[in-house]
JSON list of C-alpha atoms in Angstrom, two decimals:
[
{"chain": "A", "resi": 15, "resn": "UNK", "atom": "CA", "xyz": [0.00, 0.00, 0.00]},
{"chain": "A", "resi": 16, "resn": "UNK", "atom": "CA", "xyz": [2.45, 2.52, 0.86]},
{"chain": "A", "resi": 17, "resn": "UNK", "atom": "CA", "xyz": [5.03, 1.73, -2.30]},
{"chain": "A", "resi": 18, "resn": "UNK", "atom": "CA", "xyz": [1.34, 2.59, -4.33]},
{"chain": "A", "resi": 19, "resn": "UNK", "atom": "CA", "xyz": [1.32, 5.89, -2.22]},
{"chain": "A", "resi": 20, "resn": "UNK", "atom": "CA", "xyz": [5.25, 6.41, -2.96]},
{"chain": "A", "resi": 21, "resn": "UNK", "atom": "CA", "xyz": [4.53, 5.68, -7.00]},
{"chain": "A", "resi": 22, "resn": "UNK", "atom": "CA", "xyz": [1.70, 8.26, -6.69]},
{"chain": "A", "resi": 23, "resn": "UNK", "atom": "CA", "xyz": [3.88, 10.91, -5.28]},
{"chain": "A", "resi": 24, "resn": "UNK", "atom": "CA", "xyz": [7.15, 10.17, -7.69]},
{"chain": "A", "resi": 25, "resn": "UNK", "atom": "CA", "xyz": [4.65, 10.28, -11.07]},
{"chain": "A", "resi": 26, "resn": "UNK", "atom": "CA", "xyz": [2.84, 13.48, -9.85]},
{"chain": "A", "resi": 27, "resn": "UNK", "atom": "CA", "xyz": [6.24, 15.04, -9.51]},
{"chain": "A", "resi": 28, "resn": "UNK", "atom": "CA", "xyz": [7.33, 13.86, -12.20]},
{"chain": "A", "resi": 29, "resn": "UNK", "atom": "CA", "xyz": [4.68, 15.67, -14.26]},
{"chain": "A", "resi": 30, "resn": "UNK", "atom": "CA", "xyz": [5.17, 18.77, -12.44]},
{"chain": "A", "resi": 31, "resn": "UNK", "atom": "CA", "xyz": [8.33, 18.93, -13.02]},
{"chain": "A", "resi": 32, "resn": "UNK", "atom": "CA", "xyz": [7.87, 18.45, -17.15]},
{"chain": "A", "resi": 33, "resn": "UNK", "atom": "CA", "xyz": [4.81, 20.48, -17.01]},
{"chain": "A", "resi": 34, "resn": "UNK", "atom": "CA", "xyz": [7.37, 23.43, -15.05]},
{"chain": "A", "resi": 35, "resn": "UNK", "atom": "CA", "xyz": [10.28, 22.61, -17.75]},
{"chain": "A", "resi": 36, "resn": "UNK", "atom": "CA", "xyz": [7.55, 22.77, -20.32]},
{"chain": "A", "resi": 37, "resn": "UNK", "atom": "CA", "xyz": [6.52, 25.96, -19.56]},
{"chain": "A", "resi": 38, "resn": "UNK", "atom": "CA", "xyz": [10.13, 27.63, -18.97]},
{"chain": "A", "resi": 39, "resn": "UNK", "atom": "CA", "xyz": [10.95, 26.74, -22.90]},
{"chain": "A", "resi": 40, "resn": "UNK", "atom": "CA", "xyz": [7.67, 28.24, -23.81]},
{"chain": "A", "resi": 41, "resn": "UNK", "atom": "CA", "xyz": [8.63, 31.40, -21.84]},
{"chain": "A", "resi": 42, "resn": "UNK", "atom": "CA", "xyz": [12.08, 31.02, -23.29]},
{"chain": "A", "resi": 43, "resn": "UNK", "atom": "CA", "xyz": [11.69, 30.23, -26.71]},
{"chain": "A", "resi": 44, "resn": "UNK", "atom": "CA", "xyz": [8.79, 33.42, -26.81]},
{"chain": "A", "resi": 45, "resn": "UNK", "atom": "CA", "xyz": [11.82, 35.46, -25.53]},
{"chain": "A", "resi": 46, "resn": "UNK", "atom": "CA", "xyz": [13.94, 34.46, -28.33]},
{"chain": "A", "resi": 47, "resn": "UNK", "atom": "CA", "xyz": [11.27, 34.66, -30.90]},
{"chain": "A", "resi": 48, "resn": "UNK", "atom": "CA", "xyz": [10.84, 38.89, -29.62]},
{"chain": "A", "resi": 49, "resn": "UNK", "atom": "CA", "xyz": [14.83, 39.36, -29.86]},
{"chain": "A", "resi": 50, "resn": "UNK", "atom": "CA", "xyz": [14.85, 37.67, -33.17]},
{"chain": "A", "resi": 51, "resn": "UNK", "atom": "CA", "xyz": [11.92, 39.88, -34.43]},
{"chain": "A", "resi": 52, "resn": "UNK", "atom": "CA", "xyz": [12.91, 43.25, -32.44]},
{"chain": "A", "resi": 53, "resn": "UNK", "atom": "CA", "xyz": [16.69, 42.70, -34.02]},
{"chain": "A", "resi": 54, "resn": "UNK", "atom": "CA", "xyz": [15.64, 41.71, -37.74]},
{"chain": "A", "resi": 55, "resn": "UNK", "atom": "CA", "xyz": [13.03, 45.31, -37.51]},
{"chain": "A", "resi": 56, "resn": "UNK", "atom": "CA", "xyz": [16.29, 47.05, -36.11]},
{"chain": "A", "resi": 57, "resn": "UNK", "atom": "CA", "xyz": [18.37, 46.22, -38.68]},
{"chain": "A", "resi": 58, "resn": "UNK", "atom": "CA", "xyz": [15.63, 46.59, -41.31]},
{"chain": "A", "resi": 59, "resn": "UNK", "atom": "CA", "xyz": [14.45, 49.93, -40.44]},
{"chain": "A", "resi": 60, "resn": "UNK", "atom": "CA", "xyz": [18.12, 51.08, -40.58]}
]
């Protein structure tokens, strides 16, 4: 019963952890996507 409990606890944070990772690319890769864009209108407003 308690190794059921234990399994529980390791696959719950196990899926917050990917959903957390998950989201810090998201925020991440959105980041890069602005500098990309900001840089490329820089350069082409120049």
């Amino acid at each position: 019963m308690e190794n059921l409990i234990l399994m529980f606890f390791l696959i719950f944070g196990a899926a917050l952890v990917l959903k957390t990772v998950r989201g810090i690319f998201k925020v991440a890769g959105t980041i890069l996507i602005i500098l990309c864009v900001y840089r490329f209108l820089s350069l082409y407003l120049m």
